[in-house]
Amino acid sequence: EVQLVQSGAEVKKPGESLKISCKASGYRFTSFWIGWVRQMPGKGLEWMGIIYPGDSNTRYSPSFQGQVTISADKSISTAYLQWSSLKASDTAMYYCARGMTTLDYWGQGTLVTVSS
Amino acid sequence: DVEMTQSPLSLPVTLGQPASISCRSSQSLVYSDGNTYLNWFQQRPGQSPRRLIYKVSNRDSGVPDRFSGSGSGTDFTLKISRVEAEDVGVYYCMQGTHWPRTFGQGTKVEIK
């Protein structure tokens, strides 16, 4: 059974760094792209970027390029989304999901709250 | 970016009645391999999104057959033949043809 299990909710202050994770199981991690999707409070879904764990090839939406970093660790079948300096506007639910032309399996979401 | 425009944004429906959601893209979603990568997702309140339809009209395993997808090029439709209470939520289209991938604004389906 394919599963994507994300790390728990985070509360951070503006300017702090953060790395959230998405652990995959039930399939060959290196053979499928994994993407990240943002959902701000009460808003719609926004596609952020995607990584192919097999070779770490990464594509970003221009809206998120330079604002976040997507990475993956093949040895533990885990993808990551990280920020070097959080802003209040980064407060949102973040989902990981599998796929390049589609998103067939989704994680449960990680709520990130940034507040002073 | 390819813009995905859904309508309506709010859809009150009577139980047992049909519902239809439109999704239009600003560019053709036909890829060079001949496939059209248009997806539909359902997000129930408090839940993660769930894929319903991929490549325009392919229903995911476990998705009731009252859900159907159709369309081509830039114009796509998700239909629910008879709305049930469990169908309440927000529905999104997403294109997987062009970079970056983009979602529609979402259509909120509620029961009248």
mmCIF file of C-alpha atoms in Angstrom:
data_model
loop_
_atom_site.group_PDB
_atom_site.id
_atom_site.type_symbol
_atom_site.label_atom_id
_atom_site.label_comp_id
_atom_site.label_asym_id
_atom_site.label_seq_id
_atom_site.Cartn_x
_atom_site.Cartn_y
_atom_site.Cartn_z
ATOM 1 C CA GLU A 1 0.000 0.000 0.000
ATOM 2 C CA VAL A 2 1.396 3.371 -1.027
ATOM 3 C CA GLN A 3 1.665 5.780 1.904
ATOM 4 C CA LEU A 4 3.081 9.255 2.332
ATOM 5 C CA VAL A 5 3.471 10.187 5.996
ATOM 6 C CA GLN A 6 4.354 13.773 6.787
ATOM 7 C CA SER A 7 6.011 15.255 9.855
ATOM 8 C CA GLY A 8 3.973 16.958 12.541
ATOM 9 C CA ALA A 9 2.679 20.496 12.917
ATOM 10 C CA GLU A 10 5.215 23.265 13.486
ATOM 11 C CA VAL A 11 4.993 26.652 15.194
ATOM 12 C CA LYS A 12 7.854 28.998 14.328
ATOM 13 C CA LYS A 13 8.833 32.655 14.583
ATOM 14 C CA PRO A 14 9.540 34.884 11.583
ATOM 15 C CA GLY A 15 13.133 34.534 10.453
ATOM 16 C CA GLU A 16 13.530 30.974 11.742
ATOM 17 C CA SER A 17 14.422 28.050 9.496
ATOM 18 C CA LEU A 18 12.360 24.911 9.036
ATOM 19 C CA LYS A 19 12.512 21.572 7.258
ATOM 20 C CA ILE A 20 9.428 19.367 7.002
ATOM 21 C CA SER A 21 9.414 15.797 5.751
ATOM 22 C CA CYS A 22 7.377 13.304 3.768
ATOM 23 C CA LYS A 23 8.241 9.611 4.226
ATOM 24 C CA ALA A 24 7.181 7.309 1.424
ATOM 25 C CA SER A 25 6.463 3.597 1.612
ATOM 26 C CA GLY A 26 4.816 0.888 -0.439
ATOM 27 C CA TYR A 27 6.533 1.668 -3.744
ATOM 28 C CA ARG A 28 9.984 2.284 -5.265
ATOM 29 C CA PHE A 29 10.781 5.784 -4.004
ATOM 30 C CA THR A 30 13.386 6.509 -6.664
ATOM 31 C CA SER A 31 10.998 5.825 -9.558
ATOM 32 C CA PHE A 32 8.311 8.454 -8.938
ATOM 33 C CA TRP A 33 8.334 12.235 -8.678
ATOM 34 C CA ILE A 34 7.135 13.784 -5.407
ATOM 35 C CA GLY A 35 5.667 17.251 -5.293
ATOM 36 C CA TRP A 36 4.676 19.799 -2.664
ATOM 37 C CA VAL A 37 1.396 21.728 -2.563
ATOM 38 C CA ARG A 38 0.556 24.724 -0.389
ATOM 39 C CA GLN A 39 -2.871 25.560 0.985
ATOM 40 C CA MET A 40 -3.100 28.853 2.837
ATOM 41 C CA PRO A 41 -5.890 29.187 5.427
ATOM 42 C CA GLY A 42 -9.276 29.075 3.716
ATOM 43 C CA LYS A 43 -7.700 29.143 0.251
ATOM 44 C CA GLY A 44 -7.108 26.842 -2.695
ATOM 45 C CA LEU A 45 -4.280 24.528 -3.703
ATOM 46 C CA GLU A 46 -0.985 25.883 -5.088
ATOM 47 C CA TRP A 47 1.608 23.672 -6.787
ATOM 48 C CA MET A 48 5.053 24.556 -5.399
ATOM 49 C CA GLY A 49 7.556 22.222 -6.971
ATOM 50 C CA ILE A 50 8.609 18.648 -7.520
ATOM 51 C CA ILE A 51 11.604 16.348 -7.214
ATOM 52 C CA TYR A 52 12.619 13.074 -8.822
ATOM 53 C CA PRO A 53 14.419 11.194 -6.028
ATOM 54 C CA GLY A 54 16.210 8.958 -8.523
ATOM 55 C CA ASP A 55 18.493 11.764 -9.674
ATOM 56 C CA SER A 56 17.342 14.741 -7.533
ATOM 57 C CA ASN A 57 16.081 16.567 -10.609
ATOM 58 C CA THR A 58 13.939 19.401 -9.239
ATOM 59 C CA ARG A 59 11.451 21.807 -10.790
ATOM 60 C CA TYR A 60 9.908 24.795 -9.024
ATOM 61 C CA SER A 61 6.974 27.034 -9.698
ATOM 62 C CA PRO A 62 8.343 30.561 -10.349
ATOM 63 C CA SER A 63 6.132 31.687 -7.444
ATOM 64 C CA PHE A 64 8.195 29.562 -5.048
ATOM 65 C CA GLN A 65 11.630 29.496 -6.717
ATOM 66 C CA GLY A 66 14.179 30.900 -4.296
ATOM 67 C CA GLN A 67 11.686 30.879 -1.420
ATOM 68 C CA VAL A 68 11.885 27.159 -0.565
ATOM 69 C CA THR A 69 14.168 24.197 -1.233
ATOM 70 C CA ILE A 70 12.939 20.731 -2.130
ATOM 71 C CA SER A 71 15.231 17.771 -1.514
ATOM 72 C CA ALA A 72 15.117 14.021 -1.010
ATOM 73 C CA ASP A 73 17.096 11.310 0.792
ATOM 74 C CA LYS A 74 16.917 8.061 -1.149
ATOM 75 C CA SER A 75 18.387 6.044 1.711
ATOM 76 C CA ILE A 76 15.322 6.681 3.883
ATOM 77 C CA SER A 77 12.684 7.268 1.160
ATOM 78 C CA THR A 78 11.958 10.763 2.411
ATOM 79 C CA ALA A 79 11.329 14.060 0.650
ATOM 80 C CA TYR A 80 11.781 17.443 2.288
ATOM 81 C CA LEU A 81 10.581 21.013 2.000
ATOM 82 C CA GLN A 82 12.653 23.651 3.717
ATOM 83 C CA TRP A 83 12.784 27.366 4.406
ATOM 84 C CA SER A 84 15.857 29.341 5.488
ATOM 85 C CA SER A 85 13.922 32.315 6.826
ATOM 86 C CA LEU A 86 10.214 31.966 7.462
ATOM 87 C CA LYS A 87 7.693 34.771 7.045
ATOM 88 C CA ALA A 88 4.221 35.113 8.528
ATOM 89 C CA SER A 89 2.871 34.613 5.010
ATOM 90 C CA ASP A 90 4.311 31.059 4.995
ATOM 91 C CA THR A 91 1.562 30.050 7.438
ATOM 92 C CA ALA A 92 -0.274 27.267 5.624
ATOM 93 C CA MET A 93 -0.940 23.566 5.310
ATOM 94 C CA TYR A 94 1.661 21.840 3.168
ATOM 95 C CA TYR A 95 0.959 18.565 1.391
ATOM 96 C CA CYS A 96 3.326 16.204 -0.337
ATOM 97 C CA ALA A 97 1.915 14.132 -3.173
ATOM 98 C CA ARG A 98 3.293 11.633 -5.673
ATOM 99 C CA GLY A 99 3.447 12.201 -9.388
ATOM 100 C CA MET A 100 4.628 14.421 -12.233
ATOM 101 C CA THR A 101 1.658 14.805 -14.580
ATOM 102 C CA THR A 102 -0.764 13.956 -11.773
ATOM 103 C CA LEU A 103 -0.837 13.594 -7.987
ATOM 104 C CA ASP A 104 -2.153 10.127 -7.202
ATOM 105 C CA TYR A 105 -1.268 9.725 -3.505
ATOM 106 C CA TRP A 106 -1.218 12.487 -0.919
ATOM 107 C CA GLY A 107 0.213 12.900 2.541
ATOM 108 C CA GLN A 108 -1.920 13.966 5.483
ATOM 109 C CA GLY A 109 -0.500 17.486 5.457
ATOM 110 C CA THR A 110 1.814 19.458 7.754
ATOM 111 C CA LEU A 111 0.463 22.648 9.300
ATOM 112 C CA VAL A 112 3.100 25.360 9.548
ATOM 113 C CA THR A 113 2.277 28.393 11.678
ATOM 114 C CA VAL A 114 4.635 31.379 11.638
ATOM 115 C CA SER A 115 3.901 33.973 14.297
ATOM 116 C CA SER A 116 5.850 36.292 16.508
ATOM 117 C CA ASP B 1 1.827 29.939 -16.229
ATOM 118 C CA VAL B 2 -1.227 28.155 -17.629
ATOM 119 C CA GLU B 3 -4.309 29.594 -15.984
ATOM 120 C CA MET B 4 -7.039 27.159 -14.961
ATOM 121 C CA THR B 5 -10.481 28.768 -14.590
ATOM 122 C CA GLN B 6 -13.260 26.867 -12.847
ATOM 123 C CA SER B 7 -16.947 27.696 -12.802
ATOM 124 C CA PRO B 8 -19.016 28.002 -10.834
ATOM 125 C CA LEU B 9 -17.004 28.686 -7.684
ATOM 126 C CA SER B 10 -19.979 27.741 -5.509
ATOM 127 C CA LEU B 11 -22.471 25.013 -6.375
ATOM 128 C CA PRO B 12 -25.483 24.346 -4.116
ATOM 129 C CA VAL B 13 -27.089 21.078 -5.169
ATOM 130 C CA THR B 14 -30.152 19.120 -4.068
ATOM 131 C CA LEU B 15 -29.438 15.554 -2.959
ATOM 132 C CA GLY B 16 -29.979 13.137 -5.823
ATOM 133 C CA GLN B 17 -29.673 15.843 -8.462
ATOM 134 C CA PRO B 18 -26.811 16.164 -10.984
ATOM 135 C CA ALA B 19 -23.942 18.634 -10.714
ATOM 136 C CA SER B 20 -21.462 19.877 -13.274
ATOM 137 C CA ILE B 21 -18.199 21.797 -12.877
ATOM 138 C CA SER B 22 -16.355 23.438 -15.742
ATOM 139 C CA CYS B 23 -12.595 23.886 -16.002
ATOM 140 C CA ARG B 24 -11.001 25.918 -18.799
ATOM 141 C CA SER B 25 -7.278 26.243 -19.448
ATOM 142 C CA SER B 26 -5.522 29.212 -21.036
ATOM 143 C CA GLN B 27 -3.562 26.857 -23.323
ATOM 144 C CA SER B 28 -4.222 23.463 -24.829
ATOM 145 C CA LEU B 29 -3.431 20.633 -22.412
ATOM 146 C CA VAL B 30 -2.535 18.152 -25.144
ATOM 147 C CA TYR B 31 1.052 17.050 -24.547
ATOM 148 C CA SER B 32 3.533 16.067 -27.241
ATOM 149 C CA ASP B 33 2.953 12.380 -26.380
ATOM 150 C CA GLY B 34 -0.711 12.744 -27.356
ATOM 151 C CA ASN B 35 -2.023 12.584 -23.789
ATOM 152 C CA THR B 36 -4.053 15.298 -22.089
ATOM 153 C CA TYR B 37 -2.990 15.637 -18.469
ATOM 154 C CA LEU B 38 -6.075 17.067 -16.826
ATOM 155 C CA ASN B 39 -6.873 15.875 -13.306
ATOM 156 C CA TRP B 40 -9.765 16.348 -10.891
ATOM 157 C CA PHE B 41 -9.426 16.274 -7.096
ATOM 158 C CA GLN B 42 -11.925 16.265 -4.269
ATOM 159 C CA GLN B 43 -11.132 17.821 -0.897
ATOM 160 C CA ARG B 44 -13.655 17.020 1.803
ATOM 161 C CA PRO B 45 -13.736 19.309 4.852
ATOM 162 C CA GLY B 46 -10.699 18.747 7.050
ATOM 163 C CA GLN B 47 -9.150 16.170 4.736
ATOM 164 C CA SER B 48 -6.291 15.949 2.284
ATOM 165 C CA PRO B 49 -7.185 16.204 -1.403
ATOM 166 C CA ARG B 50 -7.975 12.944 -3.155
ATOM 167 C CA ARG B 51 -7.627 12.300 -6.866
ATOM 168 C CA LEU B 52 -10.867 11.371 -8.627
ATOM 169 C CA ILE B 53 -10.012 11.580 -12.326
ATOM 170 C CA TYR B 54 -6.790 11.601 -14.342
ATOM 171 C CA LYS B 55 -6.097 12.150 -18.039
ATOM 172 C CA VAL B 56 -9.498 13.817 -18.478
ATOM 173 C CA SER B 57 -11.768 10.822 -17.985
ATOM 174 C CA ASN B 58 -10.015 7.980 -16.125
ATOM 175 C CA ARG B 59 -11.663 7.347 -12.791
ATOM 176 C CA ASP B 60 -9.485 6.264 -9.866
ATOM 177 C CA SER B 61 -10.068 2.935 -8.160
ATOM 178 C CA GLY B 62 -12.737 3.261 -5.488
ATOM 179 C CA VAL B 63 -14.276 6.405 -6.971
ATOM 180 C CA PRO B 64 -18.030 5.949 -7.445
ATOM 181 C CA ASP B 65 -19.174 5.743 -11.042
ATOM 182 C CA ARG B 66 -21.494 8.718 -10.517
ATOM 183 C CA PHE B 67 -18.330 10.804 -11.089
ATOM 184 C CA SER B 68 -17.272 11.288 -14.690
ATOM 185 C CA GLY B 69 -14.818 13.514 -16.515
ATOM 186 C CA SER B 70 -14.911 14.713 -20.098
ATOM 187 C CA GLY B 71 -13.494 17.327 -22.416
ATOM 188 C CA SER B 72 -10.585 18.059 -24.685
ATOM 189 C CA GLY B 73 -8.059 20.736 -25.564
ATOM 190 C CA THR B 74 -8.883 23.614 -23.223
ATOM 191 C CA ASP B 75 -12.387 22.789 -22.050
ATOM 192 C CA PHE B 76 -13.154 20.147 -19.419
ATOM 193 C CA THR B 77 -16.054 19.064 -17.223
ATOM 194 C CA LEU B 78 -16.546 17.045 -14.059
ATOM 195 C CA LYS B 79 -20.038 15.654 -13.629
ATOM 196 C CA ILE B 80 -21.707 14.055 -10.644
ATOM 197 C CA SER B 81 -24.788 12.201 -11.887
ATOM 198 C CA ARG B 82 -26.626 12.157 -8.533
ATOM 199 C CA VAL B 83 -25.118 14.115 -5.668
ATOM 200 C CA GLU B 84 -24.853 12.357 -2.318
ATOM 201 C CA ALA B 85 -24.136 13.871 1.098
ATOM 202 C CA GLU B 86 -20.561 12.533 1.064
ATOM 203 C CA ASP B 87 -19.806 14.574 -2.073
ATOM 204 C CA VAL B 88 -19.754 17.835 -0.117
ATOM 205 C CA GLY B 89 -16.380 19.518 -0.428
ATOM 206 C CA VAL B 90 -14.208 21.507 -2.790
ATOM 207 C CA TYR B 91 -13.295 20.210 -6.238
ATOM 208 C CA TYR B 92 -10.151 21.257 -8.074
ATOM 209 C CA CYS B 93 -8.907 20.697 -11.593
ATOM 210 C CA MET B 94 -5.148 20.583 -12.180
ATOM 211 C CA GLN B 95 -3.136 20.498 -15.377
ATOM 212 C CA GLY B 96 -0.059 18.278 -15.594
ATOM 213 C CA THR B 97 1.001 19.182 -19.130
ATOM 214 C CA HIS B 98 2.845 22.483 -18.746
ATOM 215 C CA TRP B 99 5.416 23.743 -16.222
ATOM 216 C CA PRO B 100 4.623 24.808 -13.622
ATOM 217 C CA ARG B 101 1.627 22.614 -12.887
ATOM 218 C CA THR B 102 -1.389 24.715 -11.927
ATOM 219 C CA PHE B 103 -4.712 24.248 -10.149
ATOM 220 C CA GLY B 104 -8.087 25.833 -10.695
ATOM 221 C CA GLN B 105 -9.487 28.068 -7.924
ATOM 222 C CA GLY B 106 -11.748 25.304 -6.612
ATOM 223 C CA THR B 107 -15.522 24.791 -6.691
ATOM 224 C CA LYS B 108 -17.339 24.383 -3.395
ATOM 225 C CA VAL B 109 -20.161 21.838 -3.599
ATOM 226 C CA GLU B 110 -22.758 22.050 -0.860
ATOM 227 C CA ILE B 111 -26.182 20.596 -0.267
ATOM 228 C CA LYS B 112 -29.169 22.943 -0.604
#
